[in-house]
Short mmCIF file of C-alpha atoms in Angstrom, two decimals:
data_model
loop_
_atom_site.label_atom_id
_atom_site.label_comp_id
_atom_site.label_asym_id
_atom_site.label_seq_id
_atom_site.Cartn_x
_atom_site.Cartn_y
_atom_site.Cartn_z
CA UNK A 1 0.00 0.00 0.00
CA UNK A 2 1.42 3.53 -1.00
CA UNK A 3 2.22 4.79 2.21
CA UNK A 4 0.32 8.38 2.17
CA UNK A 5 -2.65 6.33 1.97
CA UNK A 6 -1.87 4.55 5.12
CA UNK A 7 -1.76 7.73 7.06
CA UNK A 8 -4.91 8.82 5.34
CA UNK A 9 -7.97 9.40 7.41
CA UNK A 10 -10.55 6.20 7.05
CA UNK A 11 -13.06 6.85 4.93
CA UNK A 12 -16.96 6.69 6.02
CA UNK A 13 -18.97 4.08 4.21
CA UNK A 14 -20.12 6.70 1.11
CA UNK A 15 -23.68 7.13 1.00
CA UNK A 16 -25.47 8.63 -2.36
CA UNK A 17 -28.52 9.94 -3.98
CA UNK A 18 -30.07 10.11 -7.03
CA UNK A 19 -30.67 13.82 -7.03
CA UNK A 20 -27.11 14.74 -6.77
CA UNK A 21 -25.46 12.49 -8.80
CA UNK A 22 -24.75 12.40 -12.50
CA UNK A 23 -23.24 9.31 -14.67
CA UNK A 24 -20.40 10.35 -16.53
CA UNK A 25 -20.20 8.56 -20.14
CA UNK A 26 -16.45 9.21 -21.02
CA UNK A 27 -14.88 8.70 -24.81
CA UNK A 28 -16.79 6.14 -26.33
CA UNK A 29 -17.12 7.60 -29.51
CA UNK A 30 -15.35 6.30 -32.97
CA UNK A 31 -12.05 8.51 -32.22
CA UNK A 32 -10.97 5.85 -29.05
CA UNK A 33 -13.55 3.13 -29.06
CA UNK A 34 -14.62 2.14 -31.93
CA UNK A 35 -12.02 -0.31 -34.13
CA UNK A 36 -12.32 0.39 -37.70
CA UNK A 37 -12.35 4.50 -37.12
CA UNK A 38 -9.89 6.68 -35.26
CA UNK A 39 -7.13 5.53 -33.29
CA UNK A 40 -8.46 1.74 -34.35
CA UNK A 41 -8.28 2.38 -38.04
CA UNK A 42 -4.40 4.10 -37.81
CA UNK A 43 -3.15 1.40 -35.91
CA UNK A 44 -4.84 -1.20 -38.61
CA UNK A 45 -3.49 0.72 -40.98
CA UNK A 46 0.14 -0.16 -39.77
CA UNK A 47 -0.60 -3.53 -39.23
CA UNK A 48 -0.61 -3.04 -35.11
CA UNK A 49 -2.89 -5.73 -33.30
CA UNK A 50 -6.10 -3.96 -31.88
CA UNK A 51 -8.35 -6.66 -31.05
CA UNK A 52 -7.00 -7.12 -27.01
CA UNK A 53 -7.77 -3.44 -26.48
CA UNK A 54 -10.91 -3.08 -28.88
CA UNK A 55 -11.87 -6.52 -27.11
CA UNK A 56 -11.82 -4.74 -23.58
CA UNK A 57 -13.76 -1.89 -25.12
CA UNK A 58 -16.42 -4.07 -26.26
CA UNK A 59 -16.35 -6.52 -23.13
CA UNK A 60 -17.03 -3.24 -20.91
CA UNK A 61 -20.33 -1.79 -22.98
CA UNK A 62 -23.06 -3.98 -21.37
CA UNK A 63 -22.14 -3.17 -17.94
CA UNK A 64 -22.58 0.69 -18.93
CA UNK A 65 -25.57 0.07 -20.38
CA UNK A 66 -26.68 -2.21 -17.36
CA UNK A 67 -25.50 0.54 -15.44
CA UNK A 68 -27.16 3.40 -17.29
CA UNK A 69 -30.39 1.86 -17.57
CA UNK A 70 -30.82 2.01 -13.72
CA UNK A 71 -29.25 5.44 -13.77
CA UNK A 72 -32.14 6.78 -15.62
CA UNK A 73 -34.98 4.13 -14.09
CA UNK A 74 -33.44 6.22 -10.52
CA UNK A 75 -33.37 9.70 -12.26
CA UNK A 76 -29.72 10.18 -12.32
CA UNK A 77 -28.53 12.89 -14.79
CA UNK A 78 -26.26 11.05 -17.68
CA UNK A 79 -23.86 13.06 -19.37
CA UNK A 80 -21.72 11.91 -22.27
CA UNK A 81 -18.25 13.33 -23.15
CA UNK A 82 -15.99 13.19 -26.03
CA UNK A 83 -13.30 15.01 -27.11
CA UNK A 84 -14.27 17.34 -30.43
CA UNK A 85 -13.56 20.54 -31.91
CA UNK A 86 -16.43 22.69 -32.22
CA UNK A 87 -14.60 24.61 -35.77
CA UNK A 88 -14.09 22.80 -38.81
CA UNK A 89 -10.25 23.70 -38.82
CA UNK A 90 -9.87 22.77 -34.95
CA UNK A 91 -8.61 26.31 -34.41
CA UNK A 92 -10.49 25.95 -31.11
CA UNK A 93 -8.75 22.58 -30.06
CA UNK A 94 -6.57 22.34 -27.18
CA UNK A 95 -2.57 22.58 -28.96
CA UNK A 96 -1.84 19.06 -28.09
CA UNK A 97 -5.16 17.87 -29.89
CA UNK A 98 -4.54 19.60 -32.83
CA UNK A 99 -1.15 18.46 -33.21
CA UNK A 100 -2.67 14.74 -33.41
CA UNK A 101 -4.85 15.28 -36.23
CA UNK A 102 -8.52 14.76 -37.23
CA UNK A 103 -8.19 11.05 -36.85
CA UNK A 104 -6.27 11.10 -33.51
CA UNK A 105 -7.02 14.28 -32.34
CA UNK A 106 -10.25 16.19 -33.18
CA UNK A 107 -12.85 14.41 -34.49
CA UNK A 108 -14.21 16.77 -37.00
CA UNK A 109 -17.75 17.81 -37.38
CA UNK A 110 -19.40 14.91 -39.59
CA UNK A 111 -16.78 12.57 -39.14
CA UNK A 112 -17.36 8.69 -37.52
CA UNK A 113 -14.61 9.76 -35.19
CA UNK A 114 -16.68 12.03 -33.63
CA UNK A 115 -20.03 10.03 -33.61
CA UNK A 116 -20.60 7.83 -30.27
CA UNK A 117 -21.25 4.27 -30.39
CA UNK A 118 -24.30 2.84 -31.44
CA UNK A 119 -24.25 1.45 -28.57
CA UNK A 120 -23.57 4.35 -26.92
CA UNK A 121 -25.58 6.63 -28.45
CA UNK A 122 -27.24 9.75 -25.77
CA UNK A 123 -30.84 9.41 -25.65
CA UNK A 124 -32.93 12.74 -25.82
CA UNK A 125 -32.62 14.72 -22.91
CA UNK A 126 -29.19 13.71 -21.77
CA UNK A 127 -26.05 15.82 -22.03
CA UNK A 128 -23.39 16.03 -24.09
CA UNK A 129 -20.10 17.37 -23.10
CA UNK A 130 -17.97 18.50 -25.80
CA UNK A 131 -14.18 19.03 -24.63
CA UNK A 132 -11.12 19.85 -26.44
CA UNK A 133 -8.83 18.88 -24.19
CA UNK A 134 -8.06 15.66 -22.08
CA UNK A 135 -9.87 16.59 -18.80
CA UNK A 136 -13.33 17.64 -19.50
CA UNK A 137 -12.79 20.63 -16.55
CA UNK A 138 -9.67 22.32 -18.64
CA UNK A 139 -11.79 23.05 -21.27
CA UNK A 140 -15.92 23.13 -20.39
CA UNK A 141 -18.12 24.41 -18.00
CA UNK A 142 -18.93 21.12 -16.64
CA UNK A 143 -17.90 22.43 -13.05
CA UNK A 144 -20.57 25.23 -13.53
CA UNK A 145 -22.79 23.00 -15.41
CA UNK A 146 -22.34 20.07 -12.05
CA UNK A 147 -23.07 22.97 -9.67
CA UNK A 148 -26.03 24.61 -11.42
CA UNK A 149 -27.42 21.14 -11.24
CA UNK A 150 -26.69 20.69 -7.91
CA UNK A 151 -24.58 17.22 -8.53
CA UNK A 152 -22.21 16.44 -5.86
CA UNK A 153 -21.64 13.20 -6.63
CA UNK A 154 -19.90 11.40 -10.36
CA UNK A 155 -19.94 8.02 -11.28
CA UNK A 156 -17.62 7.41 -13.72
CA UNK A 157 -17.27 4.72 -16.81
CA UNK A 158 -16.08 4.44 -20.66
CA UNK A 159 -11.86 5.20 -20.97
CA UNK A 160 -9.69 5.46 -20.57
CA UNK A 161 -9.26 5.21 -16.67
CA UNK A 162 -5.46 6.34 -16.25
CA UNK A 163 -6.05 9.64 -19.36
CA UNK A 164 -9.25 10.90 -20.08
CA UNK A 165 -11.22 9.17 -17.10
CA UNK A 166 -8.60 9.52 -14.73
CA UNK A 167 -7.87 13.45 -15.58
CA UNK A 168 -11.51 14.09 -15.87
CA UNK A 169 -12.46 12.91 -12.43
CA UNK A 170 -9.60 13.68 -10.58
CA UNK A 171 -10.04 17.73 -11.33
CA UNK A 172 -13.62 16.85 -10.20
CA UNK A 173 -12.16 14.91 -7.05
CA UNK A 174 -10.34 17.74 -6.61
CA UNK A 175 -13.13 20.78 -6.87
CA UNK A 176 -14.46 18.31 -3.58
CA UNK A 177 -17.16 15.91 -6.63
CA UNK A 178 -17.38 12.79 -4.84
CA UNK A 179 -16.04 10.32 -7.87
CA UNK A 180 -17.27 6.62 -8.09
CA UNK A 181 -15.22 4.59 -10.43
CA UNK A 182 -16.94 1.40 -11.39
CA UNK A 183 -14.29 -0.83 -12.76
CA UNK A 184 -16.07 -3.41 -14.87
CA UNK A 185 -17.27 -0.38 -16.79
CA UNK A 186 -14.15 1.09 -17.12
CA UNK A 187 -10.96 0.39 -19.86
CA UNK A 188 -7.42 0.92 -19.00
CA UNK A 189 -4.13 1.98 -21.43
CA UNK A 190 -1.91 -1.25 -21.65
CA UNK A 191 0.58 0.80 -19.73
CA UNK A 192 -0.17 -0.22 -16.47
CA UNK A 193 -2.53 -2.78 -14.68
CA UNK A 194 -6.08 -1.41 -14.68
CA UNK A 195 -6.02 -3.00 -11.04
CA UNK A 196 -3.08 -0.67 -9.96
CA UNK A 197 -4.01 2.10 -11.74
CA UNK A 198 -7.30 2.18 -10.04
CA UNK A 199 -6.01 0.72 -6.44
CA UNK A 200 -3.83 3.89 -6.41
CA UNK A 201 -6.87 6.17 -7.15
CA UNK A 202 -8.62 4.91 -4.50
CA UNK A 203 -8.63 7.20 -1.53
CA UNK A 204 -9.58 10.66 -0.64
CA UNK A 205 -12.61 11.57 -3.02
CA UNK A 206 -12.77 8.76 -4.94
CA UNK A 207 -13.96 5.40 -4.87
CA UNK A 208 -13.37 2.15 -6.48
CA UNK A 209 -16.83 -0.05 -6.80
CA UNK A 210 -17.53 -3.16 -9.02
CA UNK A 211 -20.58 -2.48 -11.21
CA UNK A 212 -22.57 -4.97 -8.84
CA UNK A 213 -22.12 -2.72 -5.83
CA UNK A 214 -22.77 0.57 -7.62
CA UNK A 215 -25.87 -1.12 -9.01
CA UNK A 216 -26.62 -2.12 -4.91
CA UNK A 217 -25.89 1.17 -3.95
CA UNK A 218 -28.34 2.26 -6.47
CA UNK A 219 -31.00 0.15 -5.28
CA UNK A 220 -30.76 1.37 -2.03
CA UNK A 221 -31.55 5.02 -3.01
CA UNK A 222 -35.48 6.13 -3.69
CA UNK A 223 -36.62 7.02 -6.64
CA UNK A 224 -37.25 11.47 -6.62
CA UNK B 1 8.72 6.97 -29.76
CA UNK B 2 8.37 7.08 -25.89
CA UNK B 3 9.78 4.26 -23.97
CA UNK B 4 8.87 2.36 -21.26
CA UNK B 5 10.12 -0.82 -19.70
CA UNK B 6 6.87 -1.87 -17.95
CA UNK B 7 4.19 -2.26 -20.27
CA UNK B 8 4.29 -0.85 -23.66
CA UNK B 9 0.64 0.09 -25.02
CA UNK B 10 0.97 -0.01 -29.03
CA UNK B 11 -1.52 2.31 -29.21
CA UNK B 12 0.19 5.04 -26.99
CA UNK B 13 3.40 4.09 -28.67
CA UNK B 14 2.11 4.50 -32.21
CA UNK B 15 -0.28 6.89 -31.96
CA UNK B 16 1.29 10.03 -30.02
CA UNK B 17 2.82 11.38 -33.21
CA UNK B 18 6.19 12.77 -32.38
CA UNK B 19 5.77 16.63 -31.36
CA UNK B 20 8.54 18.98 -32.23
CA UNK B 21 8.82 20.62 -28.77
CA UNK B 22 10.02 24.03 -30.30
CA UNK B 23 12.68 26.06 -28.41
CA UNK B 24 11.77 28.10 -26.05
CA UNK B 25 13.13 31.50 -24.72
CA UNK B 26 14.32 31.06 -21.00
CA UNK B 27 12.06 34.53 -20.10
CA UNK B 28 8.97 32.42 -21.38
CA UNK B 29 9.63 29.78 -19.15
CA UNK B 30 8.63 29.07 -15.02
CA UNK B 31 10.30 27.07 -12.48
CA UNK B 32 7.08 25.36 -10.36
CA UNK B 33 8.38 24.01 -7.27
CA UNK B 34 5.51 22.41 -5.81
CA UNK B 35 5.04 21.18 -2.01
CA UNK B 36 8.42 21.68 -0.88
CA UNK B 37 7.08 22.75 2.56
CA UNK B 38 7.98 21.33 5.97
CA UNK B 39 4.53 19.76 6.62
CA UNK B 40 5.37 17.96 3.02
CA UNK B 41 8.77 17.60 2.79
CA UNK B 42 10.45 17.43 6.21
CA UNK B 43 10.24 14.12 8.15
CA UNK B 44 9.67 16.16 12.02
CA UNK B 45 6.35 17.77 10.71
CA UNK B 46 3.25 17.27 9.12
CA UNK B 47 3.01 13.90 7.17
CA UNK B 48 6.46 12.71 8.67
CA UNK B 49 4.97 13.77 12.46
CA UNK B 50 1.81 11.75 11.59
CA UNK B 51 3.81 8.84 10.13
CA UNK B 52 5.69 8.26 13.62
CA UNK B 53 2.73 8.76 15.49
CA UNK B 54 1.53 5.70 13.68
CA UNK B 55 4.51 3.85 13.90
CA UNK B 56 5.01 4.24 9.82
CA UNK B 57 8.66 5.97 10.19
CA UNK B 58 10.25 3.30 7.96
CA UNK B 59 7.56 3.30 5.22
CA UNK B 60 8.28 6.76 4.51
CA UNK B 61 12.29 6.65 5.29
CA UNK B 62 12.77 6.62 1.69
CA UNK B 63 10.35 9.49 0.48
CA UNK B 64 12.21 11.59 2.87
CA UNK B 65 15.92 10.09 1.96
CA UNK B 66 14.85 11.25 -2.12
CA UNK B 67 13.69 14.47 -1.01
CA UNK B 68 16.95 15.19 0.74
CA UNK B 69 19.07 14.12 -1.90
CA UNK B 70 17.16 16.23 -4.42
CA UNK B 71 17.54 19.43 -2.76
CA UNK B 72 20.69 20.08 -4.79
CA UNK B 73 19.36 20.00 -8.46
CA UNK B 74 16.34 22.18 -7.54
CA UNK B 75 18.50 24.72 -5.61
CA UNK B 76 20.76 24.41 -9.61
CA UNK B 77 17.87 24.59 -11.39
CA UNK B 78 16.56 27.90 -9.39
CA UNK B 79 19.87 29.51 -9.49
CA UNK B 80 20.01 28.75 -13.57
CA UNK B 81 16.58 30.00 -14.24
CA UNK B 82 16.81 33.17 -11.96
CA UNK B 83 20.11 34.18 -13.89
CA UNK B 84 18.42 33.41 -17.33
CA UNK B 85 15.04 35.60 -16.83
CA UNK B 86 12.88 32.69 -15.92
CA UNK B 87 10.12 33.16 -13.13
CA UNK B 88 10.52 30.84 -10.15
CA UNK B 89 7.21 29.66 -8.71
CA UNK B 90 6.33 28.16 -5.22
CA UNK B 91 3.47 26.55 -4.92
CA UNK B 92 2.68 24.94 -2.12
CA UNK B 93 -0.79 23.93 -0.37
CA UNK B 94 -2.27 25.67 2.43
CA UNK B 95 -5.16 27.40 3.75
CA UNK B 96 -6.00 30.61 5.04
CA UNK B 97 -8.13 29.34 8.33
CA UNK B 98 -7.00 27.22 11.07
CA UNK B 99 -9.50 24.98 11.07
CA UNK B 100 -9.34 24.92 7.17
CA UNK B 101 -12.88 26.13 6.77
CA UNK B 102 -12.15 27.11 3.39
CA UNK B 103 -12.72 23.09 2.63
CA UNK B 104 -15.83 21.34 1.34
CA UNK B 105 -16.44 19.30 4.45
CA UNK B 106 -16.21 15.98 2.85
CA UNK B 107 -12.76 16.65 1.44
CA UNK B 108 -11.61 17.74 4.64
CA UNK B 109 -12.86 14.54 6.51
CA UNK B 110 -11.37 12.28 3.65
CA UNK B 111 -8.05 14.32 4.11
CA UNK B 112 -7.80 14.00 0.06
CA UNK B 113 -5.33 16.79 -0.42
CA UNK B 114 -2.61 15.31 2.66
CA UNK B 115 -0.78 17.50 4.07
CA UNK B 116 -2.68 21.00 3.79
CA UNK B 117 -2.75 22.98 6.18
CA UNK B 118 -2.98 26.37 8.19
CA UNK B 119 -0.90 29.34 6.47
CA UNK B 120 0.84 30.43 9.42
CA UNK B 121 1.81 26.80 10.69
CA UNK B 122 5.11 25.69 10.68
CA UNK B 123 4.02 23.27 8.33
CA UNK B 124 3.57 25.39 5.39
CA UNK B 125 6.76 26.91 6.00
CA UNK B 126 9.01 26.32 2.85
CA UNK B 127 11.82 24.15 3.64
CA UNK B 128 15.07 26.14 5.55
CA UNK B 129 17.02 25.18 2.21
CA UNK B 130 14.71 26.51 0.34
CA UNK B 131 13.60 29.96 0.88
CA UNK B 132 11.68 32.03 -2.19
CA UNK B 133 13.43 35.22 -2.47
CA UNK B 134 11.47 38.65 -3.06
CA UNK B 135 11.32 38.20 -6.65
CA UNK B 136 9.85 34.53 -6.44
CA UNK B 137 5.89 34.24 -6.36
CA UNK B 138 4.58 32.02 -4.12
CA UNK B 139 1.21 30.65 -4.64
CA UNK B 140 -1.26 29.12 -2.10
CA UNK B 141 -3.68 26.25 -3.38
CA UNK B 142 -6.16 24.47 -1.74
CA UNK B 143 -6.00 21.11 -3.82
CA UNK B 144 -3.77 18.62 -5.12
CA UNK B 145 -3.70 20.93 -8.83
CA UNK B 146 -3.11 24.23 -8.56
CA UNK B 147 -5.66 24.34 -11.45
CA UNK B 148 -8.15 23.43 -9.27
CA UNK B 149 -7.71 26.01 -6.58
CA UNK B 150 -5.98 28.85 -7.86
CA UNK B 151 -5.10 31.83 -10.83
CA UNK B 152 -2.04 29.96 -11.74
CA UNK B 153 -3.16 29.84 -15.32
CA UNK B 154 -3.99 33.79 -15.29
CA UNK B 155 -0.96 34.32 -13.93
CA UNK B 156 1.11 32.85 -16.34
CA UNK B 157 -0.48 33.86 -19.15
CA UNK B 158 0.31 37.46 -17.35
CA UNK B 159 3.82 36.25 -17.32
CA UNK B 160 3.68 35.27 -20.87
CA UNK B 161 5.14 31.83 -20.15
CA UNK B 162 4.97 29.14 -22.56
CA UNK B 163 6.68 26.52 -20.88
CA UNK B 164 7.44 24.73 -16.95
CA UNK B 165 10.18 23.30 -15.66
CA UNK B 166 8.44 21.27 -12.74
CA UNK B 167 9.99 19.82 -9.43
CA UNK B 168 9.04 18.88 -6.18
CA UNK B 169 6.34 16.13 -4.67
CA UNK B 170 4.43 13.86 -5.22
CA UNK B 171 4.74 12.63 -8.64
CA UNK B 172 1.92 10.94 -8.40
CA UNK B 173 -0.42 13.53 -6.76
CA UNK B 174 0.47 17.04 -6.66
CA UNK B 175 3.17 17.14 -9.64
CA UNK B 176 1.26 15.17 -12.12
CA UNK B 177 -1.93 17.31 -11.71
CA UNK B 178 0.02 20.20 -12.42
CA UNK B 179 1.99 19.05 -15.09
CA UNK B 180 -0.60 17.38 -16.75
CA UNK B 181 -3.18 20.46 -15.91
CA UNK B 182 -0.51 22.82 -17.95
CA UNK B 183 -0.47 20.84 -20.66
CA UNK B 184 -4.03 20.17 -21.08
CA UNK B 185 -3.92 24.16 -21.00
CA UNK B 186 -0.98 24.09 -24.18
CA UNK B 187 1.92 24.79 -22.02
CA UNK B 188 5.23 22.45 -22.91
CA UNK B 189 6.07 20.99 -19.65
CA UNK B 190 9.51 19.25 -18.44
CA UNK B 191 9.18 17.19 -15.32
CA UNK B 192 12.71 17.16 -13.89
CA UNK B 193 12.78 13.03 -13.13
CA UNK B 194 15.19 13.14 -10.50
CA UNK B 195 13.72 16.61 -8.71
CA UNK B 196 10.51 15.21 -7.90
CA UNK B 197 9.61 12.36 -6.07
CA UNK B 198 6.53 10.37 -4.57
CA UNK B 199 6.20 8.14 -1.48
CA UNK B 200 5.94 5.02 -3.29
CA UNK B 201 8.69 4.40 -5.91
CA UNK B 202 6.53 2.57 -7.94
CA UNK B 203 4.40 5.06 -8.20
CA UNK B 204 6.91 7.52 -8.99
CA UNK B 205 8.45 5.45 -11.65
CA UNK B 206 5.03 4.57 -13.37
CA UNK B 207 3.46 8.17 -13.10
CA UNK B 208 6.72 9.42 -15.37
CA UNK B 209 6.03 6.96 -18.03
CA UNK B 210 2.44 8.22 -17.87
CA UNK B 211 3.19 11.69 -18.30
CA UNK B 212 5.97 11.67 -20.85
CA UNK B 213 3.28 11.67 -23.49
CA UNK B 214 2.10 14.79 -25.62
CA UNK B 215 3.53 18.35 -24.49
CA UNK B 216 5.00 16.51 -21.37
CA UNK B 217 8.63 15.45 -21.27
CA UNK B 218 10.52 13.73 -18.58
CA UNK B 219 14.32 14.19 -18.21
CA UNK B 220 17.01 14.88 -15.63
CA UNK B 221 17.88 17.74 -13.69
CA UNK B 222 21.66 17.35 -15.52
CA UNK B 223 19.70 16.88 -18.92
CA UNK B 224 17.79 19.91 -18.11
CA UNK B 225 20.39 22.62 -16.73
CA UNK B 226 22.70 21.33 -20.08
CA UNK B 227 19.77 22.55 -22.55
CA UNK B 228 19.12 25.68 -20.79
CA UNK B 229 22.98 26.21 -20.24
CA UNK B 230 24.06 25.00 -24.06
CA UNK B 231 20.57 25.21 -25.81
CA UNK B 232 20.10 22.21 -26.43
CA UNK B 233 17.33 20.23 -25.44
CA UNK B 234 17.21 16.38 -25.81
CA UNK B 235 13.01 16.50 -27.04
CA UNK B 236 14.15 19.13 -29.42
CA UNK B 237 15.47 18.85 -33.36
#
């Protein structure tokens, strides 16, 4: 165990409720998640192996759904978030965006990069978060957004947990958001272990649940 | 290509295009030293007082031991920077109240930024080897990312600074927020490897490879006073 965390207070048991909590749906749009478009179709391109990551992708999309179907059957608020450019040159983008391209990068107005998942696709009436940048809170007025809501409380899922996840809800963490993290709904960079990456998030304003125990917690709350 | 020993993603690998870090005048760029207070850095207070208490002295023996032995290459880098027109930041965290009221309650209780504390504690005194001088700016932040807490971003933009030089701890909390908070925000950032540190090695070593990505680049305090003594920087053509 990292030592800071074992001089870290203990944690209460965190309790939540519908009202003030929203379900963060993070990158899964053709830029990151989808194989044949993006990231998937460069690396194809060069003959680099996709399916292991493309497989987790794909093995991880139920559970959202699983989990987003209660989110709404509870009245949680469900907000999707991708990275895109909101100009047709990406003028607007973020410099390190921009230096990665339309396919890599910016996911231009129109293209498949930019389109979510069928699977994935926002209903009517949810929100979608456009961001040119890697957290959502450099670049958006989520924070505002969160707070004119009255939200106080994230749960988190789509990828990747240790970039765009991770820097997303650790600026939240930090602005005091309680964060869930719900693992099985949740896709790692082959850098690290998703296990250790998320062990070592675990503390302070964030929490690690399976997507059984976020569902129980879920359960538990009454419907508004 | 980046490197790393422990787990290469091919997707990371292949993907981050190369980006021609372009060079950068030394009056554009800022020094962050971040945390390098006694409550953070010095084994007798703060962290280190509540790691005895607990009986956790030899868990943390070698987060303080790194600290120590980094000392040197900040205090070069500093010197370096001052004499070239660079701005030298301190950032460090700490709160205005003594019961740090400023805190959302829950944060507090959770303790998820460790170590902050009151402003006039001894604990958010800088370290005795480490002193700002008048023309240093300190800034006070009430979160792991000084992003999160603080005009930071104004400021440099005020400064016109393109680019950080960033030292100090954690690696893994603290540092990486702010280096990877500048370069969300298009500043080229250099995390000096070997003038930052975190408790857990591991940790250290892993959060490098993470950042060394994008506008992020990770070298040595040696590598780092050699470019901005010679001009020439390793990430540069």
């Amino acid at each position: 165990m990292d030592p800071i965390s074992s001089i870290m207070p203990v944690r209460s048991e965190l309790t939540i409720s519908p009202d003030t909590t929203a379900l963060l749906i993070i990158d899964l749009n053709g830029k990151d998640a989808h194989p044949d478009h993006g990231l998937g179709r460069y690396l194809s391109e060069r003959g680099i192996d996709t399916s292991k990551s493309y497989g987790r992708k794909a093995e991880i999309l139920p559970n959202v759904k699983r989990l987003w179907e209660v989110c709404r059957e509870k009245g949680v608020v469900v907000i999707h978030i991708r990275v895109a450019a909101r100009t047709t040159d990406s003028r607007d983008m973020n410099r390190l965006h921009r230096l990665m391209g339309p396919l890599l990068g910016w996911s231009p107005i129109g293209s498949p990069e930019r389109e979510f998942l069928r699977e994935a696709t926002p209903l009517p009436d949810e929100i979608v978060i456009n961001k040119t940048s890697t957290s959502a809170f450099s670049s958006t007025a989520i924070d505002q957004l969160l707070r004119n809501m009255g939200i106080e409380c994230l749960i988190a899922t789509g990828g990747a947990t240790d970039y765009c996840v991770g820097y997303t809800i650790r600026d939240a963490a930090d602005r005091a958001y309680r964060v869930i993290l719900v693992s099985d709904c949740l896709c790692t960079s082959a850098r690290e272990a998703h296990e250790v990456v998320l062990d070592r998030m675990d503390r302070g304003m964030i929490w690690v649940k399976t997507l059984d125990e976020m569902l129980q917690m879920l359960e538990a709350t009454e419907r508004p | 290509m980046n490197q790393s020993e422990l787990g290469q993603d091919p997707f990371l690998e292949a993907a981050f295009p190369i980006i021609t870090v372009p060079q950068i005048q030394p009056t554009r760029m800022a020094m962050l030293i971040v945390d390098m207070t006694k409550g953070q850095a010095d084994p007798h207070y703060g962290l280190g007082a509540q790691a005895r208490a607990k009986g956790l002295e030899e868990e943390f023996r070698g987060y303080y031991e790194r600290i120590e032995a980094m000392v040197s290459s900040i205090l070069k880098l500093r010197e370096v920077i001052r004499v070239l027109g660079g701005e030298v930041i301190y950032l460090r965290s700490v709160a205005q109240t003594s019961q740090l009221n400023e805190l959302d309650d829950v944060y507090r209780a959770v303790g998820h930024c460790p170590g902050i504390c009151p402003v006039d504690s001894t604990e958010a005194e800088f370290l005795d080897e480490l002193q700002p001088s008048e023309r240093d700016i300190v800034i006070d932040k009430l979160s792991l990312s000084p992003f999160n807490s603080t005009a930071l971003d104004q400021i440099l933009r005020n400064l016109g600074i393109e680019a950080l030089i960033i030292t100090g701890v954690r690696t893994d909390e603290a540092v990486e927020l702010t280096a990877h908070g500048a370069a969300d925000r298009g500043y080229w950032v250099v995390v000096v490897s070997d003038a930052c540190t975190a408790a857990s090695e591991d940790s250290h070593e892993a959060i490098l490879r993470r950042l060394d990505v994008g506008l992020v680049r990770v070298e040595s305090a040696e590598e780092v006073l050699n470019a901005l003594l010679h001009k020439e920087w390793k990430h540069c053509p």
